[in-house]
Structures are given as C-alpha cells and as structure tokens.
Amino acid sequence: MTWILGVNAPPTGWHDSAACLLDGDGEIIAFSEEERCNRHRHSLYRKPLSAARFCLEQAGIRAADIDVVALGWDSEQLYPRRFADDAAFLAYAVGLDFGDRLPEVVRVPHHQAHAASSFYASPFSKAGVLVIDGHGENESSTIWTYEDGAEPRQERTWQRTASLGYAYDAASTWLGFSFLNAGKTMGLAAYGRAGQLDVESLVDIEAEDFRLAVEPLAESRGSATADEIKEQYDTVVGRWRERYTKIAGADGPSAPEERLTEDPNAILVAYTAQRLIEETVTHLASLTRKASGVEQLCLSGGVALNCSTNGTLPGPLYVPPVPHDAGVALGAAWTVRPPKRRTGALSPYLGTDIDGPGGTPVRAGLDTSDLVRSDLDIDELASLLLDGRVGAVAQGRAEVGPRALCRRSIIAVPNTADVNTRVNVIKNREQWRPFAGVTRPGYGARLWEQQEHLSRYMLGAARATALGRSVAPGVVHIDGTTRPQVLHSDEAPAVGAALDALERQGVPPVLLNTSFNDKGEPIVNTAADALSAFQAMDLDFLVLGEELYRKRDRTGGVR
C-alpha cells in the first residue's frame, strides 16, 4: 500500500497548518487542521505534528510507512538553502520520526495545491479553477483548467502585489482586526449594503484584465524569497491602508470593536473593500470560464471564504470545505496522487471521531459529576429546541474547514431575532455578527435563493425569501441574506433527525447553526473538548455522541 501525507507546514505554511493522509488510490483516510488538535487558533508557526499523528492513527500505520510527504508550497524557492537536506526539512516542518526510511518530499506550488484541492473535491469532470489569496510563491491570482485524466493547465496569473487578499487584509487591519479575522470585515460590510451605501470603486475592470486603485509595485525579477515577499506585503498593505484612511478621513475606527456598527467610517471601509472583492472576482470568474471553455467553475484560496462574494456568482460553482491554506495539505497530496474514484462533492467529515475506534464512547476520566446524562432521544431534543433552549452537538467524525457543519455545532430554533443576541452572548461575540441557518433541501428551496453546491459547506450568502425572513429571523443578516447549509440524508445524524422531528410537529424545520467554540478558541474536536466547552459556556444541553447532557441547577435538579 502506498501512503501520501499532505501537509501545510512551516516555514512556508506558517498559519493554518494541517495534515491529510491519502492511500494509493488517492482516497482520503483522514484530514485535520492542527488547531483542532493542539487547541491554538490558526496554529501560528506550529508544525502539524498532532494532525499528522491523528492521520497515522486513523490508518493504523507508522510514520515509517509513509512513502511521500507532499507540501503545499515550493519551500525551496521561499527559503533557499535553509535546510541541509530533506531529513532536516521534515524534522522542522512535520516532526514525525520516520526512522531509517525517509519518504520522498514533493513540493507543490501553492496555487496548484489550492486548485487541486478544489477541483478533485468537486463533482465536475472538467472545470475552470480560480485561485485567489494573499499570495503564493510568485502570484496572487491564477486561472487553471482541470480535467479528469489530463494534466492541469495554468491559463493566467497575476503578480503578488496585485493581490485582492492584500487589499482586504488592509481593510481588516484598518478596522482593528487581524488579517485572520476577515470574516468580521465581511459581516460588517453587510451594513453598508443594507444602507445602500455609495462607495468608491477601487478597481478598473478591463476586457481581459483588471487594474487596482493602488498601483502594484514592480515585481522583482525571478523568484522572491519569503523575506522579500514579506517586505512587499508590508509596503502594499500600507498603501492600501493609506487609501482607506483617505476614503474615511480617519486612520481607524472611532468606536470599539463591539460597537463598530455605530461608526459610519468603519462601515464605509468594510463595504468599500467588500465591493472591490465582489467586482473583481465576478470579472475573474468570467475570465476563468472563458479560458477553460466550460461553465463549471471551482474557487479556492483564502478569498474563496468570502461568502458574500461567492453568493453573487452564477453557477455551476463549487467551493471546497477547506479553501484556505489548510486545504493545500489535501491539494498537494492530490497533486501527487489524484483520486481514482470520484462520486460527487467531497464529504467534509474527515476529522477526529467523538468516539474511539469501533465507535466505543470515550468518556473515561472525564468529569461529568455536575451534569445529568441520558440516552439521546430525538423527541426530547426537539422539545428542548422548541422550548427556546440553546445547545451544542458533538457527534461522529469532525468536519474539516472553518465552518461547523452540524457535527461540532451550536444549534437553536431561530424563530426570533432575540436568539441571535443570546447566542452571540454565549459565544462572547460582537452583537452585530450574523449566524447561519441549516435545513433540509426541500425546505431550503422555500427559505432562500437556491445554491447548487455552496450550501453544502455553508460557503455562500443567499438572499432570504419572505418566508425565510418570517420563520427564521435569527439567521437573516441586516442585508437580508443568510449563509445557508443544506443537510442531506444522515450527514449529521442528530441535527438531521431534529430537523425531521420539527417538521413532523408542523414546525418550520430550520435551525441556527454556528461553530461550537468560545471566543478565541478553535472548534471543539474531542469529547473532552466538547464537555469542557459545554461546562464553560452558558449552553442548555449537549448532544455528545448518542448521549444527552444537561446541567444541574442549584437544587440538584436539571436546568
């Protein structure tokens, strides 16, 4: 048996490190982001050691059995002569003990890894693939044509300093966020859309190209090192921040983060940056379809997490559950060994099982003395939800990617706007931030505009219908959109069964769904993570595997 371990790892992949294991047929055995294992958000500068160990355990193999380690970056270009040999590189980047049998190391260009992670996860046999992020080795946007059985073809490329990711990073940092919190910028931008704000366009769309308002620097000849790219990044982001400062007439918000919606300048900057992304990506999507000669379109790269933009693009459109840098672990591995069998869109449930091998519940040593346990009863779960309770679910194998897809989720009935307020309090989030809704396919067609693939992973904003606004106001944002998830068959058994139970009772089968984590923490991964988070947060119940947990009140009864 051949084994390929894909990684996003330092020194090149310095955030969102991850590991993914494929067998000789290109089938995914396991995939996890390091943050889920080590509990450090985004795993900055940390090697994917725990994620890689999880992958090996899932397959029942040792590090010495790995044949190829595929890295989603050309580390030799970015860090020339930093490592004496592949052994030194693997020790630094991955940290596994491979013994005397060193695996082959394959360095896959960053945008090619992004492109592969999207196309091979999609249901398409041929597609144009658009990759947009901060930067790869020598580029910030690329267009590819992928087809089963053929070598991928790069059609177009744009230089690093003409980066849409840099422009959005600058807006996010102007607002006081980290570049890793770009989702907050997107959420704030909706207030500009709702107010029909007239903003300055920062891109000139040309027939076959685009030109950003902040002129790109002259690219250095040949390949740039990581230090040179960092210097370029700081310069370009600085120029963009100066542009936003000029637009707003201020060098930052006048309100604290929790009250940014009270600051017109903050909304102006967020919406200006959002419109830049939407205008440019719409044009690039059209160029991608033209270059590939097909309508099927895949997106990847960090900018593909911009749900508001994704939702404006016509289909057929596919975005994978892990479009950001963690996804290049999968894309690098698939570049080495594309999947032999493709049966439709990728299942995202590839992470840690809440139970142990063979489905054995792992609760030994976990303190549940202050909790009341019972076997999970779906009718009881539905009753709790209808009673206005907010709870969490941790069941089966964890989903990969930044969106909780009902196996590590907080859920509630969204029949009032007040539930949005309560869940934001529970999660210690700003009150202006929105939540997503989840339902079954048939009912989703009545609640919001239809999306063929984006709603599988909650990666596209869709305008809510009158019915959606009426029955689920808790998941409709200020601009009238939601970021829907459609749950098929038994993908997430407890939540799916709860939706079906609500429908049987004549209640709209839709729930608020958000990630099960407190502020600043990764999404829960194990049973221990779930119990710890449940006890620390003001949640009413926890579905853990096939068990239901409630909290005791001061008299010893059930809350």
XYZ file of C-alpha atoms in Angstrom:
559
model
C 0.000 0.000 0.000
C 1.234 3.476 -0.907
C 0.691 6.295 1.582
C 0.871 10.035 0.818
C 0.899 12.569 3.642
C -0.034 16.078 2.526
C 0.867 18.985 4.777
C 0.597 22.722 5.139
C 3.587 23.286 7.355
C 6.173 25.867 8.400
C 8.291 27.636 7.471
C 6.139 28.289 4.385
C 2.692 27.431 5.762
C 3.063 29.427 8.954
C -0.657 29.649 9.706
C -3.474 27.095 9.444
C -1.094 24.136 9.396
C -2.755 20.824 8.569
C -2.165 17.211 7.591
C -4.046 14.906 5.241
C -3.405 11.206 4.522
C -4.221 9.534 1.194
C -3.924 5.905 0.233
C -2.590 4.661 -3.101
C -5.937 5.319 -4.809
C -5.959 8.957 -3.750
C -8.725 8.286 -1.227
C -8.726 10.462 1.898
C -8.203 8.418 5.047
C -8.010 11.344 7.451
C -7.655 15.122 7.359
C -7.281 17.565 10.242
C -6.170 21.078 10.908
C -3.534 21.284 13.617
C -5.550 23.839 15.586
C -8.219 21.228 16.290
C -5.617 19.031 17.985
C -3.352 21.490 19.800
C -6.160 23.974 20.632
C -4.230 27.021 19.366
C -6.328 29.058 16.921
C -4.799 29.029 13.422
C -1.720 27.220 14.826
C 0.596 30.099 14.057
C 4.154 28.919 13.366
C 3.311 25.402 14.608
C 4.089 22.241 12.678
C 1.154 19.862 12.006
C 2.586 17.143 14.254
C -0.602 16.288 16.156
C -2.692 16.377 12.986
C -0.209 14.065 11.254
C -0.233 11.654 14.208
C -4.027 11.595 14.085
C -3.896 10.690 10.395
C -1.476 7.825 11.067
C -3.622 6.523 13.930
C -6.715 6.630 11.747
C -4.968 4.440 9.157
C -3.257 2.216 11.718
C 0.202 2.862 10.261
C 3.537 4.280 11.425
C 5.476 7.271 10.122
C 7.954 4.822 8.582
C 5.147 3.582 6.309
C 4.743 6.980 4.602
C 6.017 6.945 1.017
C 5.588 10.607 0.092
C 5.238 13.843 2.035
C 3.643 16.490 -0.182
C 3.980 20.131 0.865
C 1.580 22.775 -0.494
C 4.385 25.281 -1.115
C 7.658 25.474 -3.016
C 9.710 25.864 0.145
C 12.990 25.726 -1.736
C 12.146 28.970 -3.540
C 10.945 30.815 -0.469
C 13.670 29.594 1.881
C 16.666 28.764 -0.308
C 19.419 26.736 1.334
C 17.723 26.868 4.740
C 17.764 23.085 5.177
C 20.737 20.836 4.572
C 18.557 18.029 3.192
C 15.040 16.582 3.227
C 15.629 14.916 6.581
C 16.332 18.288 8.179
C 13.313 19.789 6.426
C 10.944 17.044 7.589
C 12.183 17.292 11.170
C 11.467 21.026 11.181
C 8.234 21.066 9.184
C 6.446 17.898 10.324
C 8.308 16.468 13.308
C 7.409 12.792 12.846
C 10.067 10.163 13.424
C 10.337 8.474 10.033
C 13.122 6.146 11.188
C 15.635 4.965 8.609
C 13.123 5.027 5.728
C 12.859 8.663 4.708
C 9.834 9.436 2.494
C 10.141 11.299 -0.779
C 9.405 15.019 -0.364
C 7.361 16.667 -3.134
C 6.999 20.448 -3.058
C 3.840 21.518 -4.898
C 3.462 25.185 -5.937
C 0.979 26.848 -3.610
C -1.672 27.839 -6.146
C -1.529 24.468 -7.851
C -2.198 22.817 -4.484
C -5.141 25.174 -3.920
C -6.505 24.408 -7.390
C -6.207 20.636 -6.951
C -7.949 20.775 -3.565
C -10.958 22.397 -5.200
C -11.285 20.536 -8.500
C -10.790 16.988 -7.193
C -13.215 17.675 -4.337
C -15.844 18.886 -6.805
C -18.427 16.845 -8.729
C -17.118 18.199 -12.056
C -15.161 16.168 -14.632
C -13.814 19.388 -16.178
C -13.755 22.893 -14.744
C -12.094 26.243 -14.746
C -10.416 26.815 -11.411
C -9.868 30.292 -9.993
C -7.419 30.659 -7.101
C -7.331 33.972 -5.214
C -5.485 34.601 -1.967
C -2.871 36.845 -0.411
C -0.042 35.307 -2.375
C 1.615 32.126 -3.494
C 5.267 31.939 -4.429
C 5.011 34.334 -7.399
C 1.320 35.126 -7.751
C -1.863 36.320 -6.033
C -4.496 35.135 -8.530
C -4.352 32.309 -11.063
C -6.677 30.660 -13.563
C -6.438 26.957 -14.330
C -8.164 24.339 -16.455
C -8.559 20.945 -14.805
C -9.963 17.810 -16.434
C -10.051 14.211 -15.292
C -7.231 12.226 -16.873
C -5.377 15.302 -18.140
C -2.540 17.419 -16.801
C -3.771 20.666 -15.235
C -3.088 23.756 -17.300
C -2.354 27.199 -15.861
C -4.090 29.755 -18.065
C -3.428 33.124 -16.411
C -1.517 34.541 -13.484
C -1.393 37.889 -11.673
C 1.552 39.124 -9.664
C 1.741 39.063 -5.885
C 1.473 42.799 -5.412
C -1.804 42.995 -7.398
C -3.336 40.988 -4.560
C -7.004 41.148 -3.611
C -6.040 39.415 -0.378
C -3.654 42.249 0.488
C -6.370 44.837 -0.197
C -8.805 43.050 2.126
C -6.131 42.496 4.777
C -5.553 46.249 4.816
C -9.248 46.939 5.410
C -9.379 44.339 8.168
C -6.367 45.764 9.975
C -7.663 49.346 9.472
C -10.777 48.173 11.319
C -8.657 46.790 14.158
C -8.995 43.115 13.199
C -6.300 40.593 12.401
C -5.992 39.564 8.745
C -7.133 36.167 10.037
C -10.449 37.777 11.061
C -11.506 38.834 7.561
C -14.922 37.270 8.205
C -15.659 40.120 10.598
C -14.935 42.627 7.831
C -17.366 40.777 5.580
C -20.056 40.759 8.291
C -19.632 44.483 8.912
C -19.763 45.242 5.180
C -23.362 43.992 5.095
C -24.402 47.122 6.988
C -23.145 49.182 4.053
C -25.094 47.056 1.613
C -28.226 47.319 3.756
C -27.854 51.096 3.836
C -27.363 51.191 0.039
C -24.092 52.984 0.641
C -22.497 54.568 -2.416
C -18.807 53.677 -2.293
C -15.801 54.434 -4.463
C -14.812 51.686 -6.861
C -11.209 50.640 -6.299
C -10.812 48.518 -9.434
C -10.808 49.310 -13.128
C -12.266 46.353 -14.990
C -10.731 45.830 -18.417
C -11.792 43.391 -21.132
C -9.227 40.724 -20.273
C -7.671 42.148 -17.112
C -8.174 44.409 -14.104
C -6.274 47.266 -12.522
C -6.452 48.029 -8.811
C -6.626 51.586 -7.490
C -3.434 51.072 -5.520
C -0.789 50.608 -8.166
C 1.221 47.412 -7.754
C 4.923 47.569 -7.077
C 7.307 46.497 -9.768
C 7.901 42.805 -9.235
C 11.438 41.666 -8.556
C 12.971 39.703 -11.414
C 12.973 35.956 -10.879
C 11.834 34.200 -7.714
C 11.440 36.093 -4.463
C 12.368 34.780 -1.047
C 9.996 34.826 1.926
C 11.749 37.896 3.356
C 11.345 39.788 0.088
C 7.655 38.825 -0.095
C 7.099 39.984 3.499
C 8.636 43.361 2.641
C 6.373 43.642 -0.401
C 3.348 42.677 1.690
C 4.019 45.341 4.309
C 4.505 48.001 1.625
C 1.398 47.139 -0.387
C -0.852 46.714 2.652
C 0.469 50.033 3.950
C -0.513 51.725 0.692
C -3.987 50.215 0.856
C -4.416 51.400 4.451
C -3.452 54.905 3.336
C -6.155 54.690 0.663
C -8.797 53.600 3.203
C -7.665 56.382 5.541
C -8.173 58.891 2.723
C -11.635 57.459 1.947
C -12.733 57.542 5.599
C -10.939 60.722 6.614
C -9.585 58.842 9.624
C -6.810 56.374 10.281
C -9.021 53.951 12.167
C -12.481 53.449 13.710
C -13.878 55.827 16.307
C -15.849 53.094 18.071
C -14.672 49.926 19.847
C -14.989 46.587 18.090
C -18.253 45.634 19.763
C -19.865 48.885 18.548
C -18.392 49.266 15.075
C -21.850 49.479 13.508
C -22.180 52.867 15.218
C -19.194 54.186 13.236
C -20.124 55.190 9.652
C -16.448 55.230 8.659
C -15.962 51.631 9.755
C -18.941 50.530 7.675
C -17.671 52.610 4.749
C -14.225 50.987 4.771
C -15.613 47.465 5.184
C -18.135 47.852 2.386
C -15.629 49.560 0.071
C -13.257 46.603 0.452
C -16.107 44.134 0.022
C -17.263 45.771 -3.203
C -13.684 45.642 -4.505
C -13.630 41.881 -3.974
C -17.068 41.346 -5.496
C -16.408 43.407 -8.616
C -13.020 41.843 -9.304
C -13.925 38.236 -8.531
C -17.003 38.479 -10.750
C -14.736 39.543 -13.620
C -12.126 36.879 -12.855
C -14.819 34.207 -12.719
C -15.948 35.218 -16.206
C -12.345 35.110 -17.473
C -11.908 31.655 -15.934
C -14.955 30.261 -17.700
C -13.804 31.777 -20.963
C -10.266 30.379 -20.628
C -11.411 26.856 -19.721
C -14.233 26.727 -22.251
C -16.733 25.347 -19.715
C -19.244 26.875 -17.310
C -18.223 24.661 -14.385
C -16.203 26.831 -12.005
C -14.203 25.979 -8.872
C -12.832 28.553 -6.433
C -10.055 28.209 -3.889
C -7.631 30.322 -1.865
C -8.403 32.423 1.187
C -10.580 34.870 -0.752
C -12.899 31.945 -1.578
C -14.023 32.092 2.070
C -15.797 35.359 1.226
C -19.337 34.005 1.299
C -20.931 37.290 0.259
C -18.904 37.304 -2.950
C -19.469 33.614 -3.654
C -23.195 34.153 -3.361
C -23.170 36.735 -6.156
C -21.611 34.390 -8.727
C -23.765 32.367 -11.102
C -23.488 28.581 -11.092
C -22.409 25.906 -11.631
C -19.972 26.867 -8.878
C -18.071 24.786 -6.336
C -16.001 25.872 -3.331
C -14.440 23.122 -1.177
C -14.937 22.988 2.605
C -11.263 23.924 3.145
C -10.474 26.631 0.555
C -7.966 28.444 2.774
C -4.349 27.467 3.407
C -5.143 24.332 5.421
C -6.600 22.955 2.183
C -3.248 22.832 0.419
C -2.389 19.801 2.553
C -5.087 17.953 0.616
C -4.310 19.635 -2.699
C -0.604 18.828 -2.516
C -1.362 15.179 -1.777
C -3.906 15.010 -4.622
C -1.365 16.573 -6.997
C 0.875 13.594 -6.250
C -1.984 11.057 -6.418
C -5.310 12.278 -7.853
C -8.337 10.299 -6.669
C -9.162 7.282 -8.835
C -12.813 7.306 -7.807
C -14.905 10.479 -7.655
C -18.513 10.080 -6.590
C -19.617 13.696 -6.201
C -18.841 16.570 -3.879
C -16.408 15.801 -1.061
C -17.756 14.771 2.334
C -16.210 17.155 4.885
C -16.448 14.694 7.800
C -12.835 13.534 7.782
C -11.560 14.551 11.213
C -11.470 13.141 14.722
C -14.274 10.805 15.807
C -16.001 11.876 19.010
C -15.866 8.199 19.941
C -12.888 5.886 19.834
C -12.037 3.084 17.409
C -15.039 0.959 16.563
C -17.427 3.616 17.840
C -16.682 2.944 21.515
C -17.663 6.001 23.609
C -14.592 7.690 25.106
C -15.721 9.224 28.392
C -13.353 7.576 30.896
C -11.657 10.097 33.153
C -13.920 12.954 32.075
C -15.597 14.814 34.929
C -19.343 14.813 34.407
C -20.342 14.910 38.080
C -22.152 18.230 37.698
C -24.099 17.021 34.673
C -27.184 14.899 34.138
C -26.741 12.226 31.451
C -29.361 10.338 29.479
C -29.512 8.412 26.236
C -30.218 10.691 23.303
C -33.911 10.871 22.476
C -34.688 12.937 19.375
C -38.162 13.921 20.562
C -36.646 15.236 23.786
C -34.031 17.134 21.770
C -36.746 18.678 19.608
C -38.708 19.666 22.709
C -35.678 21.412 24.196
C -35.177 23.343 20.983
C -38.855 24.315 20.758
C -38.664 25.463 24.375
C -36.096 28.047 23.312
C -33.041 26.211 24.629
C -29.630 26.687 23.034
C -27.412 23.633 22.924
C -24.458 22.021 21.224
C -23.809 18.877 19.220
C -20.563 16.879 19.072
C -21.143 13.687 17.151
C -19.223 11.421 14.765
C -16.137 12.490 12.839
C -15.419 16.216 12.875
C -15.866 18.310 9.768
C -12.758 19.904 8.241
C -12.566 23.591 7.449
C -13.663 26.725 9.284
C -17.426 26.119 9.069
C -19.163 23.906 11.615
C -21.417 21.617 9.600
C -23.591 20.144 12.369
C -21.132 17.664 13.856
C -19.442 20.281 16.071
C -22.164 22.917 16.198
C -24.224 25.124 18.489
C -27.883 24.967 17.489
C -31.128 26.764 18.328
C -34.530 27.490 16.813
C -34.127 30.866 15.011
C -37.783 31.959 15.196
C -36.951 35.309 16.817
C -34.164 37.846 16.398
C -33.517 37.512 20.139
C -31.867 34.118 19.665
C -29.149 35.857 17.648
C -28.491 38.122 20.640
C -28.340 35.246 23.095
C -26.016 33.080 21.015
C -23.654 35.997 20.450
C -23.556 36.481 24.228
C -22.913 32.759 24.753
C -20.013 32.863 22.292
C -18.691 36.234 23.554
C -19.034 37.699 20.062
C -19.917 41.191 18.889
C -23.683 41.656 18.653
C -23.502 42.838 15.039
C -22.232 39.487 13.780
C -24.668 37.149 11.971
C -25.431 33.436 12.123
C -26.238 30.788 9.559
C -29.255 28.556 9.113
C -29.450 24.842 8.383
C -32.347 22.872 6.947
C -33.203 20.039 4.585
C -33.044 20.523 0.773
C -36.777 20.672 0.182
C -37.473 23.313 2.795
C -34.346 25.278 1.942
C -35.835 25.916 -1.504
C -38.576 27.888 0.248
C -36.325 29.856 2.614
C -33.619 31.362 0.410
C -32.267 31.615 -3.111
C -31.001 28.275 -4.294
C -27.348 27.313 -4.481
C -26.395 24.052 -6.103
C -23.194 23.398 -4.152
C -22.289 26.343 -1.906
C -24.866 25.454 0.740
C -23.292 22.037 1.254
C -20.484 23.678 3.247
C -22.093 26.990 4.212
C -19.879 28.958 1.809
C -22.269 31.261 0.001
C -24.579 34.052 1.108
C -28.109 33.790 -0.250
C -30.985 36.241 -0.077
C -33.731 35.076 2.254
C -37.274 34.827 0.936
C -40.250 36.425 2.647
C -40.911 33.058 4.305
C -37.285 32.818 5.430
C -37.406 36.266 6.998
C -40.661 35.352 8.700
C -39.858 31.944 10.186
C -36.103 32.281 10.746
C -35.254 35.931 11.543
C -32.455 34.771 13.840
C -30.348 33.716 10.848
C -31.102 36.613 8.490
C -28.423 39.315 8.445
C -29.009 43.061 8.205
C -28.771 42.958 4.397
C -31.454 40.286 4.058
C -29.049 37.393 3.389
C -28.119 34.258 5.246
C -25.256 31.790 4.804
C -27.282 28.605 4.449
C -26.409 24.990 4.962
C -28.488 22.232 3.433
C -28.147 18.936 5.257
C -28.555 15.807 3.162
C -29.665 12.362 4.446
C -27.751 11.350 7.602
C -24.636 13.523 7.143
C -25.116 14.853 10.681
C -27.481 12.369 12.349
C -28.619 14.279 15.453
C -29.258 17.603 13.708
C -30.860 15.940 10.705
C -33.167 13.929 12.959
C -34.046 17.060 14.947
C -34.992 18.891 11.742
C -37.169 15.972 10.699
C -38.805 15.910 14.153
C -39.614 19.607 13.938
C -41.229 19.084 10.552
C -43.332 16.200 11.873
C -44.654 18.538 14.542
C -45.629 21.126 11.950
C -42.795 23.485 12.926
C -40.513 25.065 10.296
C -37.561 22.647 10.032
C -34.742 25.176 10.245
C -32.116 25.736 12.942
C -29.476 28.295 13.709
C -26.088 26.618 13.257
C -22.785 28.071 14.410
C -19.441 26.642 15.429
C -19.129 25.016 18.848
C -16.354 27.104 20.378
C -15.874 30.038 22.723
C -14.185 33.294 21.702
C -10.608 32.827 20.550
C -10.805 29.027 20.589
C -10.808 26.514 17.720
C -13.925 24.448 17.100
C -14.129 21.580 19.589
C -12.611 18.328 18.449
C -12.771 15.578 21.079
C -15.291 14.549 23.732
C -13.095 16.236 26.339
C -13.117 19.481 24.323
C -16.894 19.320 23.993
C -17.544 18.702 27.684
C -15.107 21.420 28.717
C -16.687 23.976 26.381
C -20.212 22.965 27.447
C -19.378 23.441 31.109
C -17.675 26.804 30.478
C -20.371 28.292 28.229
C -23.971 29.195 29.033
C -25.419 26.353 26.977
C -28.531 24.422 27.984
C -27.731 20.966 26.624
C -25.068 18.931 24.878
C -25.514 16.059 22.461
C -22.323 14.027 22.823
C -22.328 11.005 20.563
C -25.529 9.170 21.423
C -25.902 10.807 24.834
C -27.636 13.957 26.048
C -26.145 16.048 28.832
C -27.914 18.718 30.883
C -26.614 20.947 33.681
C -27.771 20.735 37.277
C -29.316 23.758 38.939
C -28.510 24.887 42.479
C -31.005 22.450 43.981
C -29.522 19.490 42.116
C -32.288 19.350 39.551
C -31.968 19.794 35.785
C -31.657 23.294 34.380
